[in-house]
């Protein structure tokens, strides 16, 4: 018997111990350099223990459920390690382990170095609460750890609190998170009234017991509440504000796994709490998914702040995940459990893949930031010579996130395409049209993502350095490099070995749709199929092997055909000017200019050029160039909302006179009203 | 087993050695239509031969990405060519990847090519990369929708299955939806292979160029690999069009009849190449920002194809 419960508890204890150590370290006046290292090793131990617990459930079927009573009615410390929880737990522990290793070298050089003890406290609080978010099995307990997670994340985002940007980003995150929790609370309570209990196990299929109108309301509230955390458009605005300003190891966790808590919540609600839903629900999720994916990548293309660019890509990938979830919901509504399983696997697999490569990319961006102290791509360049390992790992992440074969991003996008393709044949008229359109837009999204990562990698790492900081960059310490290496290997293994990994999804799809799909989705020789070999197949492992094997062809050509050719280096063509400098290089802004013009209706780009000249405008002395795009959602949705709230707040001010007697009166009146309400009910 | 290995080798040979011929034919025909004599159909072979034997100059600013790019591009394009049926309706490796894998392998090659363009540090390379990625991105929805139409009517994304399905009903291309999908893919073909009116393969120092700007710094054997890859990519996309929409003469398995299939396959390709050349000579190059409109037309065509196949 696999000791799931013991491993799980030991992991939590390791996190808690690291928290205590962090507080103690913070309390003492001077923190020795080895203390944060020790704490990171403790988190690593915790992550490995949690990995063992999750792996035991997923691979060994060692499910576990236990309840500690709290003594308070309705609240119980109920923990359940079921397949879905463990799947997210697995992703979390993989990321937590790499981030712990990364932090060994990172903390001493980042904003965290000013109070490393406190930083470790919040970091481990975040890991602890995330572990519990995925496993909590009581509504109140879930909401408590959900809030703990939000608070820990908030303090980590604003850890560099002297920067106004960080404070602003943190505040925005906090506000959106509050709003989300509010919706969750109402949604959960609606479900709980139907089930008559706050235990998750009682909520199974509780959505069906509500009246259609209430069921729909609860669904929308929960979808939006979790969506605010996941960063679906239009609730995404906090993501590009908060992720870039956090220390890079935290950004990696935020984009890698914290936003996935929202996805976990959706999976729990969609496929556990609701048995079947009407068609509109699946359609809503699908449409939001498509919109988030496309707009996410389009906004990412316009960014030249490396970490903001990555943050927008998180929105894009959440969209791709939701395309899988939305299709799964639709298939379930139309009674195709086989296809629903395929679509759910596509979504969940992309969740894990995105966690891995996005964490890798953020750690890489953190390395760049660490070496150059800038996130602005226009000041970077040429880093591949100065930081060869970081560049290689970032490149692997970039290929994976662009969905290119044979890495893991390709596999989950392939499954998503197959799910969308199957949807066309399996659903009635009009609904079916949504699928190929979603597929075409997914293709556009993926191609734009590739363009964006050509920009991100090319401008940051290739050619000449554009600033002195980039010129002086040095490779990051070995701990940071090894963390990236682990994740890069994970990208390759999850891509090539996808067929081996698929059985992990069987218990999840069995619980949701009563079908274990992995047999049908994999064939001999590491081939992945879309239900059957006939309907389409792909083998990332064979593609990788063939790519390497066929490499013999050009090599042989060059050896046999070519003379022992002279290979010289020389200057690149500079149009006859004296020497190529970084001023001749293409910039990130210029790279995305064609797309800025093509999608001008969305971006509404504005630019301003001022030239100073003495003799003739043809010989300018100085040129000032300014360019920006309109932040559509902020301008047209959130600003009116903000004005509305301020307007109401101004009116409410009359209630607050500052007199304690008046406030006592309010309390008294409220109490009376509540008592009356209670007696009547 | 040996038969499969032979089929694989035959297909490698076809993709490798037929592709420059199509390019040579296009160039000669284009020259004739412009009342020039042209360089002869076999010129691309001579070009590759010459380039392979030359020395090369690597820009000082470039990193290993620049040197890896020609290999990656060559290998991905060649592998894409092995996944689609050329002469036999059964492509040797179609089990390892269907039409999605073909599209994404080509995308992987393009990803590296665009990085190679940026790696030189010259603004030409960056300009080419930026435009190449833009145009390929906006061509993608039309391509994918047309591919979906084809895959859905065969019920598979495996190209061998698709080819065999359409072989069963050879006159299906007369159906309106097939013509619409073909027209859409034809426009995508022009955009993806960088032909007029989208890009001009014959220019070098013009600000309108795309592909040629990206590869400006490549020389010698590397340039040979890149030119050859471009020819193979053209062959791959053209094969996709002719064998899916006009599957006449595709042989089942490999036998003596295969030779006849090979001739037919060549003829089909030449006809398609002639059609592309006709478009090239009768049109002027478009402004870059008019290209999205052309590709929007392709998207509408493929969407109409899809709707007319399945909605009614």
Tab-separated table of C-alpha atoms in Angstrom, chain A residues 384-385 392 395 398-399 402-405 410 413-414 417-418 421 424 429-430 432-433 436 439-440 443-444 446-448 450-451 453-454 457-459 462-464 527 533-539 542-543 546-547 550-551 553-555 557-558 561-563 565-573 575 580 584-586 590-591 594-595 597-599, chain B residues 12 16 49 52-65 67 71 74-76 78-79 82 93-98 100-101 104-105 107-108 111-112 114-115 118-124 126-127 129-130 133-134 137-138 140-141 144-145 148 152 154-158 161 205 216-217 221-222 225 228 289 292 299 306-307 310-311:
chain	number	residue	atom	x	y	z
A	384	UNK	CA	23.159	33.669	-26.468
A	385	UNK	CA	26.927	34.206	-26.388
A	392	UNK	CA	19.150	27.012	-24.882
A	395	UNK	CA	14.639	28.228	-26.781
A	398	UNK	CA	9.801	28.846	-26.807
A	399	UNK	CA	9.476	25.891	-29.187
A	402	UNK	CA	4.649	27.728	-29.883
A	403	UNK	CA	3.140	24.247	-30.205
A	404	UNK	CA	5.870	23.013	-32.516
A	405	UNK	CA	6.724	19.318	-32.811
A	410	UNK	CA	2.492	20.281	-29.851
A	413	UNK	CA	-2.543	21.324	-29.187
A	414	UNK	CA	-2.797	18.299	-31.488
A	417	UNK	CA	-7.383	20.114	-32.835
A	418	UNK	CA	-8.584	16.519	-32.946
A	421	UNK	CA	-12.413	18.251	-35.601
A	424	UNK	CA	-17.921	18.942	-36.211
A	429	UNK	CA	-26.183	21.897	-37.165
A	430	UNK	CA	-25.150	25.383	-36.079
A	432	UNK	CA	-21.056	22.209	-35.218
A	433	UNK	CA	-19.972	25.323	-37.068
A	436	UNK	CA	-13.961	24.404	-37.198
A	439	UNK	CA	-9.962	25.294	-34.883
A	440	UNK	CA	-9.045	27.914	-37.468
A	443	UNK	CA	-4.321	27.782	-35.802
A	444	UNK	CA	-4.075	31.567	-36.011
A	446	UNK	CA	-0.561	29.140	-32.549
A	447	UNK	CA	1.019	30.810	-35.572
A	448	UNK	CA	0.945	34.190	-33.850
A	450	UNK	CA	5.300	31.295	-32.933
A	451	UNK	CA	5.789	34.798	-34.349
A	453	UNK	CA	8.450	33.773	-29.641
A	454	UNK	CA	10.618	34.358	-32.677
A	457	UNK	CA	13.926	34.792	-28.368
A	458	UNK	CA	15.416	36.525	-31.399
A	459	UNK	CA	15.457	40.044	-30.000
A	462	UNK	CA	20.411	36.830	-30.814
A	463	UNK	CA	22.609	39.263	-32.722
A	464	UNK	CA	24.211	42.246	-30.989
A	527	UNK	CA	1.896	6.765	-31.446
A	533	UNK	CA	-5.465	4.896	-35.942
A	534	UNK	CA	-7.697	5.502	-38.915
A	535	UNK	CA	-8.958	8.865	-37.758
A	536	UNK	CA	-5.494	10.308	-37.442
A	537	UNK	CA	-2.304	9.660	-35.570
A	538	UNK	CA	0.967	11.286	-34.708
A	539	UNK	CA	4.103	10.096	-32.987
A	542	UNK	CA	9.168	8.977	-34.083
A	543	UNK	CA	9.159	12.515	-35.460
A	546	UNK	CA	13.330	10.824	-37.812
A	547	UNK	CA	14.393	14.446	-37.584
A	550	UNK	CA	17.291	12.456	-41.565
A	551	UNK	CA	19.922	14.908	-40.392
A	553	UNK	CA	21.075	13.605	-45.443
A	554	UNK	CA	22.266	17.224	-45.356
A	555	UNK	CA	25.410	16.232	-43.456
A	557	UNK	CA	25.545	16.138	-48.841
A	558	UNK	CA	27.927	18.615	-47.334
A	561	UNK	CA	29.488	16.909	-52.359
A	562	UNK	CA	31.067	19.949	-50.918
A	563	UNK	CA	34.784	20.510	-51.068
A	565	UNK	CA	34.951	24.193	-47.971
A	566	UNK	CA	36.468	27.272	-46.511
A	567	UNK	CA	34.293	28.578	-43.747
A	568	UNK	CA	35.190	32.138	-42.881
A	569	UNK	CA	33.559	34.749	-40.768
A	570	UNK	CA	32.995	38.245	-41.991
A	571	UNK	CA	30.859	41.263	-41.303
A	572	UNK	CA	27.174	41.090	-42.155
A	573	UNK	CA	25.972	43.346	-44.967
A	575	UNK	CA	24.518	48.702	-46.699
A	580	UNK	CA	27.145	47.036	-38.167
A	584	UNK	CA	21.074	48.805	-37.313
A	585	UNK	CA	19.306	45.919	-35.669
A	586	UNK	CA	15.632	45.218	-35.979
A	590	UNK	CA	9.464	46.980	-35.533
A	591	UNK	CA	9.116	43.202	-35.579
A	594	UNK	CA	3.023	44.546	-39.576
A	595	UNK	CA	0.675	42.797	-37.162
A	597	UNK	CA	-1.110	47.561	-38.670
A	598	UNK	CA	-3.132	44.507	-39.740
A	599	UNK	CA	-5.000	44.309	-36.425
B	12	UNK	CA	13.075	10.422	-50.009
B	16	UNK	CA	14.784	15.398	-52.825
B	49	UNK	CA	25.773	21.797	-57.134
B	52	UNK	CA	27.512	23.093	-52.302
B	53	UNK	CA	31.057	23.321	-53.586
B	54	UNK	CA	31.615	26.929	-52.619
B	55	UNK	CA	33.032	28.323	-49.435
B	56	UNK	CA	30.841	30.281	-47.092
B	57	UNK	CA	30.970	33.407	-45.020
B	58	UNK	CA	29.305	33.431	-41.617
B	59	UNK	CA	28.469	36.865	-40.179
B	60	UNK	CA	30.555	37.717	-37.123
B	61	UNK	CA	27.404	38.591	-35.228
B	62	UNK	CA	25.779	35.195	-35.746
B	63	UNK	CA	25.525	32.401	-33.180
B	64	UNK	CA	24.998	28.640	-33.531
B	65	UNK	CA	21.349	29.286	-34.371
B	67	UNK	CA	24.411	27.538	-38.542
B	71	UNK	CA	19.873	21.769	-41.218
B	74	UNK	CA	16.085	20.951	-44.546
B	75	UNK	CA	15.245	18.073	-42.237
B	76	UNK	CA	11.793	19.325	-41.206
B	78	UNK	CA	12.074	16.585	-45.936
B	79	UNK	CA	10.197	14.829	-43.137
B	82	UNK	CA	7.609	11.815	-46.213
B	93	UNK	CA	5.424	7.397	-42.751
B	94	UNK	CA	1.875	8.716	-42.686
B	95	UNK	CA	1.178	6.809	-39.480
B	96	UNK	CA	3.651	8.996	-37.624
B	97	UNK	CA	1.936	12.238	-38.473
B	98	UNK	CA	-1.009	13.469	-40.501
B	100	UNK	CA	-1.438	18.630	-38.795
B	101	UNK	CA	2.087	17.295	-38.384
B	104	UNK	CA	3.554	22.099	-37.902
B	105	UNK	CA	6.794	20.615	-39.228
B	107	UNK	CA	6.172	25.810	-39.051
B	108	UNK	CA	9.142	24.472	-37.092
B	111	UNK	CA	10.546	29.256	-36.791
B	112	UNK	CA	14.245	28.533	-37.146
B	114	UNK	CA	13.092	33.467	-38.923
B	115	UNK	CA	15.514	33.170	-36.006
B	118	UNK	CA	17.327	37.839	-36.812
B	119	UNK	CA	20.638	36.272	-35.803
B	120	UNK	CA	22.660	38.235	-38.350
B	121	UNK	CA	21.970	41.571	-36.681
B	122	UNK	CA	21.349	43.244	-40.027
B	123	UNK	CA	18.032	44.942	-40.461
B	124	UNK	CA	17.288	43.017	-43.663
B	126	UNK	CA	14.832	41.135	-39.116
B	127	UNK	CA	12.605	42.700	-41.750
B	129	UNK	CA	11.629	37.459	-40.417
B	130	UNK	CA	8.965	39.853	-39.250
B	133	UNK	CA	6.014	35.285	-39.592
B	134	UNK	CA	3.209	37.805	-40.163
B	137	UNK	CA	0.310	33.581	-39.360
B	138	UNK	CA	-2.514	35.205	-41.264
B	140	UNK	CA	-2.860	29.856	-41.171
B	141	UNK	CA	-6.648	30.071	-40.553
B	144	UNK	CA	-6.361	25.039	-41.470
B	145	UNK	CA	-10.001	25.505	-42.461
B	148	UNK	CA	-10.363	20.612	-41.992
B	152	UNK	CA	-13.674	15.919	-42.416
B	154	UNK	CA	-12.420	11.641	-45.349
B	155	UNK	CA	-13.000	11.332	-41.606
B	156	UNK	CA	-9.284	11.360	-40.914
B	157	UNK	CA	-6.257	13.609	-40.656
B	158	UNK	CA	-4.052	10.803	-41.906
B	161	UNK	CA	-6.451	7.676	-45.626
B	205	UNK	CA	17.645	44.380	-52.813
B	216	UNK	CA	20.413	37.427	-47.279
B	217	UNK	CA	23.448	36.470	-45.194
B	221	UNK	CA	26.454	25.112	-48.825
B	222	UNK	CA	24.068	26.646	-46.276
B	225	UNK	CA	20.350	23.718	-48.234
B	228	UNK	CA	16.690	23.214	-51.714
B	289	UNK	CA	-0.704	45.488	-46.280
B	292	UNK	CA	-4.177	40.226	-45.558
B	299	UNK	CA	-10.401	32.263	-45.574
B	306	UNK	CA	-16.818	23.911	-45.253
B	307	UNK	CA	-20.328	25.256	-44.874
B	310	UNK	CA	-21.746	19.903	-44.298
B	311	UNK	CA	-24.479	22.372	-43.592
